[in-house]
Short mmCIF file of C-alpha atoms in Angstrom, two decimals:
data_model
loop_
_atom_site.label_atom_id
_atom_site.label_comp_id
_atom_site.label_asym_id
_atom_site.label_seq_id
_atom_site.Cartn_x
_atom_site.Cartn_y
_atom_site.Cartn_z
CA UNK A 4 -17.58 -10.05 -6.34
CA UNK A 5 -20.19 -7.66 -7.93
CA UNK A 6 -19.15 -5.67 -11.07
CA UNK A 7 -18.11 -2.10 -10.30
CA UNK A 8 -20.57 0.36 -11.80
CA UNK A 9 -18.66 3.18 -13.94
CA UNK A 10 -18.29 6.60 -12.55
CA UNK A 11 -20.38 9.14 -14.51
CA UNK A 12 -20.07 12.84 -14.21
CA UNK A 13 -22.49 15.43 -15.30
CA UNK A 14 -21.66 18.85 -16.92
CA UNK A 15 -22.34 20.45 -13.49
CA UNK A 16 -19.80 18.05 -11.94
CA UNK A 17 -17.15 18.91 -14.48
CA UNK A 18 -17.81 22.64 -13.97
CA UNK A 19 -17.46 22.23 -10.24
CA UNK A 20 -14.07 20.41 -10.66
CA UNK A 21 -12.59 23.10 -12.88
CA UNK A 22 -13.96 25.85 -10.46
CA UNK A 23 -12.06 24.00 -7.68
CA UNK A 24 -8.75 24.02 -9.73
CA UNK A 25 -9.25 27.62 -10.67
CA UNK A 26 -9.01 28.64 -6.96
CA UNK A 27 -5.47 27.71 -6.81
CA UNK A 28 -3.15 30.75 -6.32
CA UNK A 29 0.61 30.94 -6.63
CA UNK A 30 2.31 30.32 -3.41
CA UNK A 31 -0.80 29.51 -1.55
CA UNK A 32 -2.43 26.31 -0.17
CA UNK A 33 -6.31 26.68 -0.11
CA UNK A 34 -8.47 24.59 2.22
CA UNK A 35 -11.61 23.42 0.20
CA UNK A 36 -13.46 21.03 2.52
CA UNK A 37 -13.20 18.44 5.33
CA UNK A 38 -15.24 15.18 4.98
CA UNK A 39 -15.31 12.16 7.23
CA UNK A 40 -14.94 8.47 6.04
CA UNK A 41 -18.80 7.91 5.87
CA UNK A 42 -19.48 11.07 4.26
CA UNK A 43 -16.81 10.36 1.55
CA UNK A 44 -18.28 6.85 1.02
CA UNK A 45 -21.79 8.01 0.61
CA UNK A 46 -20.91 10.94 -1.68
CA UNK A 47 -18.55 8.85 -3.75
CA UNK A 48 -21.22 6.17 -4.07
CA UNK A 49 -21.12 3.07 -1.73
CA UNK A 50 -21.11 0.97 -4.73
CA UNK A 51 -17.72 2.15 -5.86
CA UNK A 52 -14.48 1.00 -4.38
CA UNK A 53 -12.72 3.65 -2.44
CA UNK A 54 -9.56 5.08 -3.69
CA UNK A 55 -8.13 5.81 -0.25
CA UNK A 56 -8.16 4.31 3.20
CA UNK A 57 -11.24 4.68 5.41
CA UNK A 58 -9.81 3.93 8.77
CA UNK A 59 -12.71 4.95 11.03
CA UNK A 60 -15.25 2.84 9.01
CA UNK A 61 -12.79 -0.09 8.98
CA UNK A 62 -12.36 0.17 12.80
CA UNK A 63 -16.05 -0.23 13.14
CA UNK A 64 -15.75 -4.09 12.24
CA UNK A 65 -18.88 -5.60 11.09
CA UNK A 66 -21.04 -2.53 11.66
CA UNK A 67 -23.60 -1.73 8.95
CA UNK A 68 -21.94 0.50 6.47
CA UNK A 69 -25.27 1.37 4.61
CA UNK A 70 -26.52 2.66 7.89
CA UNK A 71 -23.39 4.73 8.43
CA UNK A 72 -23.96 6.15 4.97
CA UNK A 73 -27.50 7.02 5.61
CA UNK A 74 -26.71 8.66 8.88
CA UNK A 75 -24.01 10.76 7.09
CA UNK A 76 -26.37 11.55 4.37
CA UNK A 77 -28.92 12.94 6.87
CA UNK A 78 -26.42 14.98 8.56
CA UNK A 79 -25.25 16.55 5.25
CA UNK A 80 -28.78 17.09 4.00
CA UNK A 81 -29.48 19.09 7.30
CA UNK A 82 -26.72 21.37 6.21
CA UNK A 83 -27.97 21.51 2.68
CA UNK A 84 -24.68 20.10 1.36
CA UNK A 85 -26.67 17.34 -0.49
CA UNK A 86 -30.24 17.11 -1.84
CA UNK A 87 -32.13 14.07 -0.43
CA UNK A 88 -32.24 10.85 -2.48
CA UNK A 89 -34.48 10.80 -5.66
CA UNK A 90 -35.64 8.03 -7.69
CA UNK A 91 -34.38 7.48 -11.29
CA UNK A 92 -36.22 6.09 -14.19
CA UNK A 93 -35.46 2.44 -13.13
CA UNK A 94 -36.71 2.99 -9.81
CA UNK A 95 -33.27 2.73 -8.01
CA UNK A 96 -32.21 5.26 -5.38
CA UNK A 97 -29.77 7.68 -6.18
CA UNK A 98 -27.90 10.47 -4.32
CA UNK A 99 -28.01 13.95 -5.90
CA UNK A 100 -25.16 16.18 -4.68
CA UNK A 101 -25.47 19.76 -4.92
CA UNK A 102 -23.18 21.03 -7.69
CA UNK A 103 -20.65 23.31 -5.89
CA UNK A 104 -16.79 22.96 -5.85
CA UNK A 105 -16.61 22.46 -2.10
CA UNK A 106 -18.15 19.02 -2.58
CA UNK A 107 -18.46 17.84 -6.14
CA UNK A 108 -15.17 19.38 -7.29
CA UNK A 109 -12.89 17.36 -4.94
CA UNK A 110 -14.82 14.13 -5.82
CA UNK A 111 -14.47 14.33 -9.40
CA UNK A 112 -10.82 15.49 -9.25
CA UNK A 113 -9.68 12.62 -7.26
CA UNK A 114 -11.10 10.30 -9.90
CA UNK A 115 -9.93 12.13 -12.94
CA UNK A 116 -6.22 12.90 -12.19
CA UNK A 117 -3.50 12.48 -14.74
CA UNK A 118 -1.06 11.46 -12.01
CA UNK A 119 -1.42 10.53 -8.36
CA UNK A 120 1.37 10.45 -5.72
CA UNK A 121 0.59 9.06 -2.31
CA UNK A 122 2.17 8.60 1.12
CA UNK A 123 1.43 6.14 3.74
CA UNK A 124 3.20 7.32 7.17
CA UNK A 125 3.55 5.29 10.12
CA UNK A 126 4.62 6.74 13.42
CA UNK A 127 3.78 6.48 17.16
CA UNK A 128 0.44 7.99 16.56
CA UNK A 129 -0.46 5.34 14.00
CA UNK A 130 -0.96 5.61 10.30
CA UNK A 131 -1.79 8.80 8.15
CA UNK A 132 -1.89 9.10 4.52
CA UNK A 133 -1.47 12.02 1.93
CA UNK A 134 -2.63 11.85 -1.68
CA UNK A 135 -1.88 14.42 -4.41
CA UNK A 136 -4.13 14.32 -7.42
CA UNK A 137 -2.15 16.12 -10.27
CA UNK A 138 -4.24 18.00 -13.08
CA UNK A 139 -3.17 20.11 -16.09
CA UNK A 140 -5.97 22.65 -16.63
CA UNK A 141 -5.82 25.51 -19.15
CA UNK A 142 -2.18 25.70 -19.01
CA UNK A 143 -1.55 25.19 -15.24
CA UNK A 144 -0.43 22.41 -13.28
CA UNK A 145 -2.59 22.13 -10.05
CA UNK A 146 -2.85 19.59 -7.27
CA UNK A 147 -5.86 18.47 -5.40
CA UNK A 148 -4.60 17.20 -2.00
CA UNK A 149 -6.47 14.72 0.17
CA UNK A 150 -4.93 14.15 3.62
CA UNK A 151 -6.33 11.34 5.62
CA UNK A 152 -5.98 11.04 9.27
CA UNK A 153 -6.14 7.92 11.41
CA UNK A 154 -9.55 9.05 12.73
CA UNK A 155 -11.00 9.06 9.30
CA UNK A 156 -11.10 12.82 8.38
CA UNK A 157 -10.24 13.72 4.78
CA UNK A 158 -8.85 17.19 4.58
CA UNK A 159 -9.16 18.54 0.93
CA UNK A 160 -6.83 21.38 -0.36
CA UNK A 161 -5.72 22.85 -3.67
CA UNK A 162 -2.59 24.62 -4.88
CA UNK A 163 -0.09 24.98 -7.57
CA UNK A 164 2.13 21.90 -8.37
CA UNK A 165 5.11 24.06 -7.71
CA UNK A 166 4.18 23.59 -3.81
CA UNK A 167 3.94 19.81 -4.01
CA UNK A 168 7.58 19.12 -2.90
CA UNK A 169 7.20 21.40 0.02
CA UNK A 170 3.90 19.86 1.16
CA UNK A 171 5.41 16.25 0.85
CA UNK A 172 8.55 17.25 2.77
CA UNK A 173 6.58 18.44 5.66
CA UNK A 174 4.45 15.24 5.80
CA UNK A 175 7.59 12.87 5.45
CA UNK A 176 9.81 14.71 7.83
CA UNK A 177 7.53 15.77 10.79
CA UNK A 178 10.53 16.59 13.15
CA UNK A 179 12.35 18.70 10.39
CA UNK A 180 15.87 16.91 10.58
CA UNK A 181 16.29 16.52 6.81
CA UNK A 182 19.45 18.69 6.66
CA UNK A 183 22.34 16.80 5.01
CA UNK A 184 22.36 14.88 1.72
CA UNK A 185 25.12 12.13 1.27
CA UNK A 186 26.05 9.57 -1.42
CA UNK A 187 23.83 6.46 -1.58
CA UNK A 188 25.09 3.24 -0.24
CA UNK A 189 24.21 0.11 -2.25
CA UNK A 190 23.23 -3.39 -0.96
CA UNK A 191 22.27 -6.70 -2.58
CA UNK A 192 18.80 -7.82 -1.30
CA UNK A 193 20.46 -10.52 1.02
CA UNK A 194 22.99 -8.05 2.29
CA UNK A 195 20.40 -5.55 3.12
CA UNK A 196 18.19 -8.02 4.92
CA UNK A 197 21.09 -9.02 7.03
CA UNK A 198 22.03 -5.33 7.70
CA UNK A 199 18.59 -4.28 8.78
CA UNK A 200 18.77 -5.01 12.51
CA UNK A 201 22.01 -3.10 12.90
CA UNK A 202 21.20 -0.05 10.71
CA UNK A 203 20.56 2.99 13.16
CA UNK A 204 19.11 4.96 10.30
CA UNK A 205 16.14 2.46 10.23
CA UNK A 206 15.99 1.47 13.89
CA UNK A 207 15.77 5.06 15.18
CA UNK A 208 13.20 6.35 12.92
CA UNK A 209 10.13 8.22 14.33
CA UNK A 210 8.11 8.16 11.12
CA UNK A 211 8.38 5.55 8.32
CA UNK A 212 6.71 6.48 4.93
CA UNK A 213 6.12 4.72 1.66
CA UNK A 214 5.78 7.23 -1.23
CA UNK A 215 4.24 5.85 -4.43
CA UNK A 216 3.44 7.24 -7.69
CA UNK A 217 1.49 6.37 -10.83
CA UNK A 218 0.25 8.05 -14.13
CA UNK A 219 -3.15 7.42 -15.84
CA UNK A 220 -2.69 4.76 -18.52
CA UNK A 221 0.47 3.28 -16.94
CA UNK A 222 0.82 -0.02 -15.08
CA UNK A 223 4.16 1.21 -13.62
CA UNK A 224 4.14 2.08 -9.88
CA UNK A 225 7.21 3.49 -8.47
CA UNK A 226 7.92 3.79 -4.76
CA UNK A 227 10.59 4.64 -2.16
CA UNK A 228 10.65 4.30 1.61
CA UNK A 229 11.56 7.13 3.88
CA UNK A 230 12.91 6.96 7.35
CA UNK A 231 12.79 10.03 9.30
CA UNK A 232 14.67 10.04 12.63
CA UNK A 233 16.07 12.38 15.27
CA UNK A 234 19.39 12.72 13.37
CA UNK A 235 18.43 12.73 9.86
CA UNK A 236 16.07 11.43 6.95
CA UNK A 237 17.12 8.36 4.93
CA UNK A 238 15.42 7.24 1.52
CA UNK A 239 15.46 3.50 0.68
CA UNK A 240 15.03 2.56 -2.83
CA UNK A 241 14.96 -0.68 -4.95
CA UNK A 242 17.49 0.10 -7.61
CA UNK A 243 17.30 -3.17 -9.66
CA UNK A 244 14.31 -5.69 -10.04
CA UNK A 245 13.94 -9.28 -10.88
CA UNK A 246 11.31 -10.38 -13.58
CA UNK A 247 8.60 -10.64 -10.77
CA UNK A 248 9.28 -6.93 -9.88
CA UNK A 249 11.11 -7.74 -6.52
CA UNK A 250 14.21 -5.65 -5.74
CA UNK A 251 17.51 -7.36 -5.99
CA UNK A 252 19.56 -4.38 -5.09
CA UNK A 253 18.78 -1.40 -2.68
CA UNK A 254 20.26 2.02 -2.07
CA UNK A 255 20.08 3.74 1.20
CA UNK A 256 20.75 7.48 1.22
CA UNK A 257 20.66 10.38 3.69
CA UNK A 258 18.71 13.28 1.89
CA UNK A 259 18.50 16.94 2.43
CA UNK A 260 15.30 19.18 2.34
CA UNK A 261 15.88 19.32 -1.30
CA UNK A 262 16.04 15.68 -1.78
CA UNK A 263 12.72 15.12 0.07
CA UNK A 264 11.11 17.74 -2.04
CA UNK A 265 12.18 15.98 -5.37
CA UNK A 266 10.61 12.62 -4.31
CA UNK A 267 7.11 13.25 -5.84
CA UNK A 268 8.68 13.99 -9.31
CA UNK A 269 10.83 10.88 -8.89
CA UNK A 270 8.02 8.35 -8.26
CA UNK A 271 5.69 9.59 -10.84
CA UNK A 272 6.45 8.10 -14.24
CA UNK A 273 7.20 10.61 -17.01
#
């Protein structure tokens, strides 16, 4: 495996990121830009491992990814979203991105977040993902959101962190059935595995989501599973873990709208 090259951001890149965050307005979700898998790949640098899934690229199998990137670059160059490749002092080809918040801002912010909360949702429509990159800038807590569809479209938005729970609730509960919160029921790992086939809360789910959170500088990854069904929404948590990190006890709890909105804060380590 080749060594990953470190990400480097120019003063213009940082300025673009701050301009993007500055667009956040209380009570509003502002759309920033929509990019495709191949556009994200070439803009981010094909030598860098992607932070998020690229489902359309993955579906192409053994297709030439370098060619995909060149085609994406040509399309964006025709729209003046990027400047054609130049040659640096070493003779290597580089991609120069026009420094504006609609492109460089999101690309910088997704690599520099203080905290990241993510959801992978599986439904009859396939898989979709939601990523929230949390930033504290000039006394404000702001989120850059990246929603990735199964077709490989990356929709970037920015908003105050106060709206994060509401955004996650809508994604986790697409049918809007989170109405009632009840006490959690506990299971040992063995009892839970035996009970799974007979639990209607799980069998009837129309959307199953894995919510995860991590903070910069921490190796701790917290997660919970959300089962959204026609009669309610249930959250499954590992409440105790063995030395290898595997759950030895679980809790299963029906949650209300308020409970779903609290999940992002629950899975991001303090």
